[in-house]
Short mmCIF file of C-alpha atoms and ligand atoms in Angstrom, two decimals:
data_model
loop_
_atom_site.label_atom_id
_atom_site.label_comp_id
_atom_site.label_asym_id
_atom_site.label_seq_id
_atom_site.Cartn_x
_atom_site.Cartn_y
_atom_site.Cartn_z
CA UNK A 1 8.07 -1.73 66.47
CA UNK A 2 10.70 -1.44 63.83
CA UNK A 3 11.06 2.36 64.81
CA UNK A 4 12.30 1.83 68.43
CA UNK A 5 16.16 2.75 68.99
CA UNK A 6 17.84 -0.59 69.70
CA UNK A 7 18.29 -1.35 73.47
CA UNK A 8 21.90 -2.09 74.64
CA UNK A 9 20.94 -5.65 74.87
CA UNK A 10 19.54 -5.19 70.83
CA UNK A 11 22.54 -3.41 70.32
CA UNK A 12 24.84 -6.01 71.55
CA UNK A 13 22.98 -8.73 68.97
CA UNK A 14 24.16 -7.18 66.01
CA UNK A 15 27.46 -6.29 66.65
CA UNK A 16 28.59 -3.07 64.03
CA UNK A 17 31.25 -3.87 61.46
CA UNK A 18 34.66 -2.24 61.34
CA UNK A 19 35.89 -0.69 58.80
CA UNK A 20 37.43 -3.90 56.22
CA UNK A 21 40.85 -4.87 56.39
CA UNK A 22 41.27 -7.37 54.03
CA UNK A 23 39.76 -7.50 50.18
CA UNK A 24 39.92 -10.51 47.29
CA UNK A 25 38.79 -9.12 44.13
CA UNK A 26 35.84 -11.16 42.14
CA UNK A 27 37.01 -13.52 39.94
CA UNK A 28 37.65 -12.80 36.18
CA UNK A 29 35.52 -15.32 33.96
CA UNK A 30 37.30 -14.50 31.21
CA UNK A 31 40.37 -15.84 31.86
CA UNK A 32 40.86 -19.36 30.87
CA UNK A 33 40.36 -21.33 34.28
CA UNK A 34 43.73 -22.04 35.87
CA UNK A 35 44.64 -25.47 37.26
CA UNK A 36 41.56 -26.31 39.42
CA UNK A 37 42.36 -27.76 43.24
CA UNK A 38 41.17 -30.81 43.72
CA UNK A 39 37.62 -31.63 44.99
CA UNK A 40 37.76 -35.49 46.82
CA UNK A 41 34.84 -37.63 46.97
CA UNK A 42 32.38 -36.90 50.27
CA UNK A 43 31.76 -39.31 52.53
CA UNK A 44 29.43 -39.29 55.49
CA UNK A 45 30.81 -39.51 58.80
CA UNK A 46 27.12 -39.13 60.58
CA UNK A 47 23.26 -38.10 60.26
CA UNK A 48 20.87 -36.83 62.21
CA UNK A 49 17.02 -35.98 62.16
CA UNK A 50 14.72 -33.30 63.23
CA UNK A 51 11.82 -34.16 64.47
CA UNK A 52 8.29 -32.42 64.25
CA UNK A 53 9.10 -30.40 67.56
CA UNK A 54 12.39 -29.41 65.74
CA UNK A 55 14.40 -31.45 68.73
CA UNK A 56 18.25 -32.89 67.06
CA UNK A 57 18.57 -36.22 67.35
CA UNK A 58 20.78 -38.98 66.32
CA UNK A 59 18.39 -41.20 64.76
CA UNK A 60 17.34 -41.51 60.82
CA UNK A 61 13.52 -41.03 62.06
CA UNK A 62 13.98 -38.27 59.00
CA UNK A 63 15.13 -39.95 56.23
CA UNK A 64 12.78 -40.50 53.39
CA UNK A 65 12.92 -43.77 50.38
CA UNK A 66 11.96 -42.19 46.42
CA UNK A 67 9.13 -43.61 45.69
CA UNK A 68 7.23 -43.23 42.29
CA UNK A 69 5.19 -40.08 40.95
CA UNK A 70 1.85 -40.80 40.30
CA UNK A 71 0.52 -39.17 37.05
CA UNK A 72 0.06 -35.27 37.10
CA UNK A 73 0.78 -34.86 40.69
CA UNK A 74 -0.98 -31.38 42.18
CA UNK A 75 1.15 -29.44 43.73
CA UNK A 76 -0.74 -27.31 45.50
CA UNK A 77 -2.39 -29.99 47.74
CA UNK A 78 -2.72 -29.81 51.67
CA UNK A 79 -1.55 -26.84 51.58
CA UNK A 80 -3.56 -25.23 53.93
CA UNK A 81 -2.13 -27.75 56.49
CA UNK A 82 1.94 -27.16 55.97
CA UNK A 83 3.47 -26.84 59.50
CA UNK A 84 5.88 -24.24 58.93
CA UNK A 85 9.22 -23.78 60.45
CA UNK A 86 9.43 -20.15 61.57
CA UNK A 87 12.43 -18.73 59.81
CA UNK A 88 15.04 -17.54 62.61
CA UNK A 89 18.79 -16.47 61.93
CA UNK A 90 20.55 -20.08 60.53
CA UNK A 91 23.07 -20.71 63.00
CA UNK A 92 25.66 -23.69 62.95
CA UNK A 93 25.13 -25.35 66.22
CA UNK A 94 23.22 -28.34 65.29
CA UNK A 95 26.30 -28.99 62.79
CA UNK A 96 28.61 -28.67 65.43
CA UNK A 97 26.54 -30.96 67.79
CA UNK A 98 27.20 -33.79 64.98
CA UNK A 99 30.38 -32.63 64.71
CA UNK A 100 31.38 -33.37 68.37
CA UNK A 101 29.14 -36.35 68.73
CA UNK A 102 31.39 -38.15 65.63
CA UNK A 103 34.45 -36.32 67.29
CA UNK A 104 33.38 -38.79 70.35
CA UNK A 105 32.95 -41.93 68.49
CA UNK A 106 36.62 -41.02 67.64
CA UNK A 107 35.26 -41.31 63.89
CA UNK A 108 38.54 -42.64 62.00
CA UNK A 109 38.33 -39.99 59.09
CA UNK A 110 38.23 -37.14 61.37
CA UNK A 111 42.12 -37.99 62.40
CA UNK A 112 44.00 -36.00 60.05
CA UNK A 113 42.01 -33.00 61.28
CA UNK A 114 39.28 -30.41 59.88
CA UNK A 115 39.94 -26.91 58.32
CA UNK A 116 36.62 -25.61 57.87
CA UNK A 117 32.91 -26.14 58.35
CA UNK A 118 29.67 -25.10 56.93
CA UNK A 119 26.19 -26.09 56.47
CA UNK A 120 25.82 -26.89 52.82
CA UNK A 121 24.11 -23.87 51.46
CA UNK A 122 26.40 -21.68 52.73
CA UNK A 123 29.57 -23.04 51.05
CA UNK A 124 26.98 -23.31 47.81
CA UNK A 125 27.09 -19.62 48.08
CA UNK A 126 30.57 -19.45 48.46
CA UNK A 127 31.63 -21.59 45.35
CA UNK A 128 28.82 -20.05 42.65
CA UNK A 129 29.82 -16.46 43.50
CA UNK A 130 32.06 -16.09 40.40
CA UNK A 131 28.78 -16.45 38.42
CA UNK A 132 26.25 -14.65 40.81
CA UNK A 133 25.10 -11.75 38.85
CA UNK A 134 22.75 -10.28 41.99
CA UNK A 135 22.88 -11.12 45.17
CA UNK A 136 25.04 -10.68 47.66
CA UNK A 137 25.70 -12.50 50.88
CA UNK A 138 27.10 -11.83 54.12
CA UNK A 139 28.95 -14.85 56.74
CA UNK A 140 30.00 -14.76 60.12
CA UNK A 141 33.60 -16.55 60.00
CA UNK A 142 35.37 -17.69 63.29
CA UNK A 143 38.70 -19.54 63.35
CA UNK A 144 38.94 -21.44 66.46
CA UNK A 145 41.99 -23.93 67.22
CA UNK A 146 43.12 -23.09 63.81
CA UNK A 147 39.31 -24.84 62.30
CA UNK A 148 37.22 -22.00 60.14
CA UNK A 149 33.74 -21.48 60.85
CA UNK A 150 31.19 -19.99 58.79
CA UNK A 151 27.85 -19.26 59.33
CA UNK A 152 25.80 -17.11 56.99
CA UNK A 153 24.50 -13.67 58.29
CA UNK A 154 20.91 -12.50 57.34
CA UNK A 155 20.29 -8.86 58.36
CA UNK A 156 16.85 -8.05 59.75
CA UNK A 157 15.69 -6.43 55.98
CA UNK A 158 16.86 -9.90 54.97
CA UNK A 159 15.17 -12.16 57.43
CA UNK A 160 12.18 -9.85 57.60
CA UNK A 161 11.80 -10.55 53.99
CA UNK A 162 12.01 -14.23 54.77
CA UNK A 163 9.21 -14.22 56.99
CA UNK A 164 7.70 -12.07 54.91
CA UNK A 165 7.24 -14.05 51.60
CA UNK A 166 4.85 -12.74 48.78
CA UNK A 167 1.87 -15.53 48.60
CA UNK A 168 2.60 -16.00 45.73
CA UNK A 169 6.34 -16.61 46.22
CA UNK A 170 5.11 -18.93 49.79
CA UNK A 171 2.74 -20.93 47.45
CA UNK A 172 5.75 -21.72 45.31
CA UNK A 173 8.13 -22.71 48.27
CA UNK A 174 5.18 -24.92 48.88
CA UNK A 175 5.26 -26.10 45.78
CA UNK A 176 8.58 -27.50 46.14
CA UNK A 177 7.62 -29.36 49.51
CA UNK A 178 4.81 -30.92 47.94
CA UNK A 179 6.71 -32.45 45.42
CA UNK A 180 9.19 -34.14 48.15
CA UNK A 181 6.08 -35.46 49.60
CA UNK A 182 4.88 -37.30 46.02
CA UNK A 183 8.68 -38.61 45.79
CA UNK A 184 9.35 -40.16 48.56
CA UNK A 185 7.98 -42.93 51.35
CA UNK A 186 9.04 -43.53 54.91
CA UNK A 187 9.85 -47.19 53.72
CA UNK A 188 12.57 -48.21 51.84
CA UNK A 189 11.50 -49.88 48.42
CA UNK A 190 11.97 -53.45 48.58
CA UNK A 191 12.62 -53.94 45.22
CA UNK A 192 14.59 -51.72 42.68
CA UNK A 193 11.32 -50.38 41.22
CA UNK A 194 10.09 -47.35 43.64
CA UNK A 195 6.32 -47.82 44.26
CA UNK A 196 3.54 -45.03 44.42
CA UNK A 197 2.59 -44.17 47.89
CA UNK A 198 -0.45 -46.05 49.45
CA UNK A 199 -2.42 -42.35 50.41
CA UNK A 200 -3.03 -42.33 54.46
CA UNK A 201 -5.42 -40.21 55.00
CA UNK A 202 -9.10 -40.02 53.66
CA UNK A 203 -9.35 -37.49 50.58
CA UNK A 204 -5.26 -37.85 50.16
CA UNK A 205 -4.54 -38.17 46.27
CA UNK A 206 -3.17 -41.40 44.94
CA UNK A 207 1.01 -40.85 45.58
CA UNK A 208 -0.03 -38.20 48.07
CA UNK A 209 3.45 -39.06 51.27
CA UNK A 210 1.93 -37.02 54.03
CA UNK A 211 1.31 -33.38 54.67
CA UNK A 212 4.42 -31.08 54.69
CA UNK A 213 6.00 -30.53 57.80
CA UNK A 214 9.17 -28.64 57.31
CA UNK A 215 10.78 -29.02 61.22
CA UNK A 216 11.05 -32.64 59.67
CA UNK A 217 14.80 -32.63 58.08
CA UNK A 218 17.38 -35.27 57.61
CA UNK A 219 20.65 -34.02 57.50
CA UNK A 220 23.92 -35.99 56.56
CA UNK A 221 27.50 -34.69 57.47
CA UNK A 222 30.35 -35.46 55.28
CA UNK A 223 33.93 -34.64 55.08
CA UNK A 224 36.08 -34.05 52.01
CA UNK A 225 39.10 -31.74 50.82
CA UNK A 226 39.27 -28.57 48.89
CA UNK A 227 43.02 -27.90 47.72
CA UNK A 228 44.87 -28.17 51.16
CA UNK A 229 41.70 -27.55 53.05
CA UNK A 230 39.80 -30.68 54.87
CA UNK A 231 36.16 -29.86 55.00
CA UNK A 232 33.28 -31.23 56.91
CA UNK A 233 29.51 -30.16 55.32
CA UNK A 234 26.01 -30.79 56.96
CA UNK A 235 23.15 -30.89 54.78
CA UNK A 236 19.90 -31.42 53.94
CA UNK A 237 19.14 -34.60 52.10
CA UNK A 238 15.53 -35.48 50.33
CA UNK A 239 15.22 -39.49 50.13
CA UNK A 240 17.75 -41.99 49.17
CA UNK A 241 16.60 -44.53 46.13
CA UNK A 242 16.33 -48.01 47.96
CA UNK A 243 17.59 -48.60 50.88
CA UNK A 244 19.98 -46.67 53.20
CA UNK A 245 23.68 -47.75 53.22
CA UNK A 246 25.20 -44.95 55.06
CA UNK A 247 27.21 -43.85 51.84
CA UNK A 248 26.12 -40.93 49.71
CA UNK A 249 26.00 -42.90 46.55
CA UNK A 250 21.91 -43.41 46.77
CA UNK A 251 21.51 -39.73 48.21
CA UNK A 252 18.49 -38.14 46.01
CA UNK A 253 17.89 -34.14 45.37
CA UNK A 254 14.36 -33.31 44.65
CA UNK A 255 13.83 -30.23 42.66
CA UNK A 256 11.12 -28.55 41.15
CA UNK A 257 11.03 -25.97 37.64
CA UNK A 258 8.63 -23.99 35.59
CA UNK A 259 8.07 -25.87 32.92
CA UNK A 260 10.22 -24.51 29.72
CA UNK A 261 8.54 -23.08 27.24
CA UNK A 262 11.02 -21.86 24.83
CA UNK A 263 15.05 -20.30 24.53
CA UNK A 264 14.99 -17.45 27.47
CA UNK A 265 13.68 -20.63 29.67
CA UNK A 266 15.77 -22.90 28.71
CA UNK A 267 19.14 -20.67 29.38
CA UNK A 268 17.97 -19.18 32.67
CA UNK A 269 17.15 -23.48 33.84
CA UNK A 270 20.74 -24.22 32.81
CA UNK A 271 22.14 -21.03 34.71
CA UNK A 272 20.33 -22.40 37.40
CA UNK A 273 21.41 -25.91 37.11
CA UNK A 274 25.11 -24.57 38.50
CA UNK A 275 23.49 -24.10 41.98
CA UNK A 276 21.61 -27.60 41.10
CA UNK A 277 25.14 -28.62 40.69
CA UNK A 278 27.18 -27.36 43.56
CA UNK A 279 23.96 -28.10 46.31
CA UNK A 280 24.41 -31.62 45.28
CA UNK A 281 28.72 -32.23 44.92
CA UNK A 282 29.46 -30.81 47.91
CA UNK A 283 27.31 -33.39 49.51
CA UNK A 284 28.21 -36.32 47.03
CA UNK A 285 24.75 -36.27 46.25
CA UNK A 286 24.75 -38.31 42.79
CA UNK A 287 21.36 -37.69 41.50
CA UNK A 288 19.26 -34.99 40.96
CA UNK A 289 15.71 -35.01 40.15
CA UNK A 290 13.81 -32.51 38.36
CA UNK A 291 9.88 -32.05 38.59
CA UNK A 292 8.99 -29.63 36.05
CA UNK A 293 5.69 -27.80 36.70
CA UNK A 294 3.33 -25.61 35.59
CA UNK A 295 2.87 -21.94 36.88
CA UNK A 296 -0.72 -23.47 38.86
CA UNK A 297 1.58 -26.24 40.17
CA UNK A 298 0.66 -29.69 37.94
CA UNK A 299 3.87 -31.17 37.45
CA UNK A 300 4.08 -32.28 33.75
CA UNK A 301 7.51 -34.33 33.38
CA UNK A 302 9.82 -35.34 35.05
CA UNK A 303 13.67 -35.58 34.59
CA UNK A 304 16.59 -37.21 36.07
CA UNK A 305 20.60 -35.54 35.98
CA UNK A 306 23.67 -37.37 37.12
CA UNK A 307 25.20 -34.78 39.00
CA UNK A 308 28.81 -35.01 37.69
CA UNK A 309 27.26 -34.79 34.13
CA UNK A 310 26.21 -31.20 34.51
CA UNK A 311 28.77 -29.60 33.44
CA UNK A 312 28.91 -30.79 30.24
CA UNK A 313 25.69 -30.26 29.74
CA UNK A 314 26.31 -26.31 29.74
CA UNK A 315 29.98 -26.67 28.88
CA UNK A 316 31.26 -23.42 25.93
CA UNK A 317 27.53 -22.15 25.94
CA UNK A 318 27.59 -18.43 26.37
CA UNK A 319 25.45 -18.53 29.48
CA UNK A 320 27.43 -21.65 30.51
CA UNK A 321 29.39 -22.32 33.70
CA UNK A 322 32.55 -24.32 34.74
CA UNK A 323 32.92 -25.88 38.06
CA UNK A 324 36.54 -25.67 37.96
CA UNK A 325 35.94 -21.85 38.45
CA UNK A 326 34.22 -22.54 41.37
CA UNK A 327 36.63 -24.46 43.13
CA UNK A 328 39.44 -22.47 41.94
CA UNK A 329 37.72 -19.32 43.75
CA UNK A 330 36.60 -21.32 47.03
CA UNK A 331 40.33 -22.80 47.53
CA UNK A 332 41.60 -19.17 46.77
CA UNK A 333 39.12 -17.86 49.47
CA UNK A 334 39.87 -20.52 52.01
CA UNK A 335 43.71 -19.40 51.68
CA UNK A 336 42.56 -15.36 52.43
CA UNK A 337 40.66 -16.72 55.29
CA UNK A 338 43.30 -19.00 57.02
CA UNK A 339 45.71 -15.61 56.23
CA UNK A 340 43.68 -13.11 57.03
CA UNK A 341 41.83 -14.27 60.38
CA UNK A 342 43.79 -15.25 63.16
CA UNK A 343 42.96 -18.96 65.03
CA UNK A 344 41.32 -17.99 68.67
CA UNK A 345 41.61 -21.08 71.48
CA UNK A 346 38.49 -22.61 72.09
CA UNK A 347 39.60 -22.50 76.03
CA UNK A 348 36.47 -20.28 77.51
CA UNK A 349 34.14 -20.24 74.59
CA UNK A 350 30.97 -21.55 75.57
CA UNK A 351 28.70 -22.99 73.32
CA UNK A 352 25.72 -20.82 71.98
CA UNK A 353 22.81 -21.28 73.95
CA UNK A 354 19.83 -19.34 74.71
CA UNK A 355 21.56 -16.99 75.56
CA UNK A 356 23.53 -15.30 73.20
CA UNK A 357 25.95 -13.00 75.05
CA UNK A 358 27.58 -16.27 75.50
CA UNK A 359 28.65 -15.99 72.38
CA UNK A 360 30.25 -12.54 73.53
CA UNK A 361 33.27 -14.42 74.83
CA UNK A 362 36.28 -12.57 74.72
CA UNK A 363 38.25 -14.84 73.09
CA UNK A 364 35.39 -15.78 70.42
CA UNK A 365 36.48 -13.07 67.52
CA UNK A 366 33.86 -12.73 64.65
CA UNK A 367 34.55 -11.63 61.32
CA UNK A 368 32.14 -10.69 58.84
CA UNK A 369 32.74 -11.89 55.04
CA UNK A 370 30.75 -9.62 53.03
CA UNK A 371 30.27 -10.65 49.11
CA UNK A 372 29.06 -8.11 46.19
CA UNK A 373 28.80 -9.07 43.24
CA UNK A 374 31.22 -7.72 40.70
CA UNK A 375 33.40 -6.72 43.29
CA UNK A 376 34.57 -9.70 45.55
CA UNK A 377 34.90 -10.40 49.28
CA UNK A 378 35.55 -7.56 51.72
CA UNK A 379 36.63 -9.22 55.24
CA UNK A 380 36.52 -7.09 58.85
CA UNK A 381 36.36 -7.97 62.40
CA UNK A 382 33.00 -7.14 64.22
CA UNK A 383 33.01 -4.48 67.00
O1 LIG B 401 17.12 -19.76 57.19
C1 LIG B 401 17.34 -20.80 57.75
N1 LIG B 401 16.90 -21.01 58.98
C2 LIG B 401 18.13 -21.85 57.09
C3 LIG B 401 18.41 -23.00 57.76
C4 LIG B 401 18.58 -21.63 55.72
C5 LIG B 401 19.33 -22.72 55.18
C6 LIG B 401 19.56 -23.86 55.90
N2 LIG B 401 19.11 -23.99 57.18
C7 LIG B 401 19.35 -25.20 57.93
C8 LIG B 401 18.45 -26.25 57.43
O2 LIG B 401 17.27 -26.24 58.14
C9 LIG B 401 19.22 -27.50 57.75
O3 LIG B 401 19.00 -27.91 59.07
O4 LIG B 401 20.63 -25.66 57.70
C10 LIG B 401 20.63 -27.08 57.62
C11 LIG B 401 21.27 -27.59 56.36
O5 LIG B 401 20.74 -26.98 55.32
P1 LIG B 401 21.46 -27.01 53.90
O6 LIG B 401 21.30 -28.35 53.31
O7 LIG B 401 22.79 -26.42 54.02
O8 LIG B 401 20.49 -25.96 53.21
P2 LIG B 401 20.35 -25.61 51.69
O9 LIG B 401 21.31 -26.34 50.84
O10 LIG B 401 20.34 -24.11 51.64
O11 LIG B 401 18.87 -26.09 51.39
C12 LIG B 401 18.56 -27.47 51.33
C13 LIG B 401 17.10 -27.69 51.56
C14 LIG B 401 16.19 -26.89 50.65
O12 LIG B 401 16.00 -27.63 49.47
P3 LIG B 401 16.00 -26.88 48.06
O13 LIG B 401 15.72 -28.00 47.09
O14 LIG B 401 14.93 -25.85 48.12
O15 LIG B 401 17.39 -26.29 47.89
O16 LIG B 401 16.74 -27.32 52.88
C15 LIG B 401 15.40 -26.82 52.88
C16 LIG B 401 14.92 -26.79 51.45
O17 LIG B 401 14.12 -27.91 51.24
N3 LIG B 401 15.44 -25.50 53.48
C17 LIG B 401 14.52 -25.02 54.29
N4 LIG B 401 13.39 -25.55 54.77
C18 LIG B 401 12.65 -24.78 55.58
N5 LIG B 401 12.97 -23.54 55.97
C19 LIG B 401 14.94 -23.72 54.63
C20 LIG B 401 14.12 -22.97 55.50
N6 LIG B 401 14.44 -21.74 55.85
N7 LIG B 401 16.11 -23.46 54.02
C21 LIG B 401 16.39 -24.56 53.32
CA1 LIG B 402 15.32 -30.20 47.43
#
């Protein structure tokens, strides 16, 4: 039960913070961004799919082709038959595992070296913190052989609260899901026109892709440069448009909206469009597209964004954002974290397992990155 003192072996899974040493104050937005680093075009350097059983493999079994909406998709379809990945801490192996499997195909554009990686998300919620007004986030960051590693850290309120998810707010996730299965086909369109899906199954609605299996992922890893700092991301990506050429230049986002009904919805969509944004540069995702939906789940229109046009789009509005802030702040916290956390040797440090006192190597130093809003990062080394 939740009441139960923690057993040593509970105890030694959630290490307690130290007190921080190191601090970078939140960003000021109102001084006039200074000159931004520069952000270089992504480009894959492998993929990878999960299957149904949630097994890694080095396939694109995962990868999806847009296809065509049909009129008034509903949402809310099959959803008594989503197979739903059980929400456990996010950790960065399966990254790594890519990471090492290019690493051994000697991949040409990992030769000048990595600084940091990330899953996607979690350098999202890096680079948007200057204009997150609520929540806060913690990371685990390890710096081994001079490489940063960051993994985000969900508490047990947090991932409690995961697994936990209001109906309501699960028939909305769902919502999202469904959509990716009216956009998209396991085949590649054959001509530049995506097609509706054929439906599979008796009782399937016209456009209906197959029921929702989230285990099913494709992820692409990329690397690119921040400033001085040589990145490599993993991600999620929805479908491609066409057919796959290994570049990111066809990679599609899939997003769905409540539909916006007057001025209050309209700002808090283009507040929201900044994590749009970021989700989809970091990757080199180009295109982004937009299902807009009512609150029972019918989606109404559709709309397509060019990623790099964002900005513009919100560009001197009051509730706007700039991107340059964004990068500014990420390259200044990459700098703190090459300072402030000092490069371990990988000699000894087993890979986590199982088994997670291997992670408990003494060499293997953790450090927690803790964000607030308003305030900025707070760094310390865990116990
Ligand atoms: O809590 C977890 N176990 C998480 C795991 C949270 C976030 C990510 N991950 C894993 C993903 O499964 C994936 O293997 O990390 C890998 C890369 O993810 P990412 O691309 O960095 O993740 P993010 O950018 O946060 O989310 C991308 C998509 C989401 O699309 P929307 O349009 O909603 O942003 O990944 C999906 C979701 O479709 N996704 C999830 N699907 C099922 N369960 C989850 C989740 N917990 N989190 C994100
Ligand atoms: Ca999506």
């Amino acid at each position: 039960g939740d009441d139960t003192p923690p057993t040593s072996k509970q105890r030694r899974r959630s290490p307690t913070p130290l007190p921080p040493v190191h601090a970078l104050p939140y960003p000021s937005l109102s001084a006039a961004p200074t000159s931004p680093p520069a952000f270089q075009q992504p480009t894959q350097i492998i993929s990878f799919s999960y299957t149904p059983a949630r097994k890694l493999e080095f396939t694109n079994s995962a990868l999806r082709f847009l296809a065509a909406l049909p009129p008034r998709p509903q949402l809310s379809y099959a959803y008594e038959r989503w197979q739903r990945r059980p929400e456990t801490r996010p950790r960065i192996d399966g990254l790594l595992r890519a990471l090492s499997t290019a690493r051994a195909k000697n991949h040409p554009s990992l030769a000048n070296g990595v600084g940091a990686v990330g899953w996607r998300g979690v350098l999202t919620r890096i680079m948007t913190a200057p204009y997150e007004e609520r929540d806060g986030w913690d990371m685990n960051v390890m710096c081994v052989d001079g490489v940063l590693y960051f993994e985000e850290h969900l508490d047990e309120a947090k991932l409690r609260a995961k697994n936990d998810l209001a109906p309501r707010q699960r028939l909305n996730t769902y919502y999202g899901y469904a959509f990716e299965s009216y956009c998209t086909s396991e085949k590649p369109s054959t001509s530049n026109v995506p097609c509706v899906n054929v439906p599979q199954a008796p009782g399937d609605p016209p456009g209906w892709g197959g029921d929702v299996d989230t285990n099913v992922q494709w992820c692409s890893v990329v690397r690119t440069k921040l400033g001085d700092t040589r990145l490599v991301i993993g991600g999620e990506v929805d479908c491609v448009r066409g057919t796959y050429t290994s570049k990111t230049d066809t990679f599609v986002e899939l997003k769905t909206s409540l539909v916006i009904r007057g001025a209050q919805d309209e700002m808090r969509f283009e507040k929201k469009l900044l994590k749009f944004y970021m989700q989809s540069f970091l990757l080199g995702v180009p295109e982004i597209l937009v299902g807009f939906r009512t609150p029972s789940g019918e989606i109404t229109t559709t709309q397509t964004f060019k990623t790099v046009e964002l900005p513009r789009l919100v560009r001197g509005k009051a509730h706007g954002w700039d991107p340059r802030r964004c990068f500014a702040w990420g390259n200044e916290l990459l700098e703190f974290l090459k300072k402030n956390v000092p490069s371990s040797s990988a000699v000894g440090i087993e890979l986590q397992g199982e088994d997670e006192d291997k992670t408990r190597h003494p060499n293997a130093q953790v450090w927690r990155l803790t964000f607030s809003s308003g305030v900025g990062v707070e760094l310390r080394q865990l116990d």
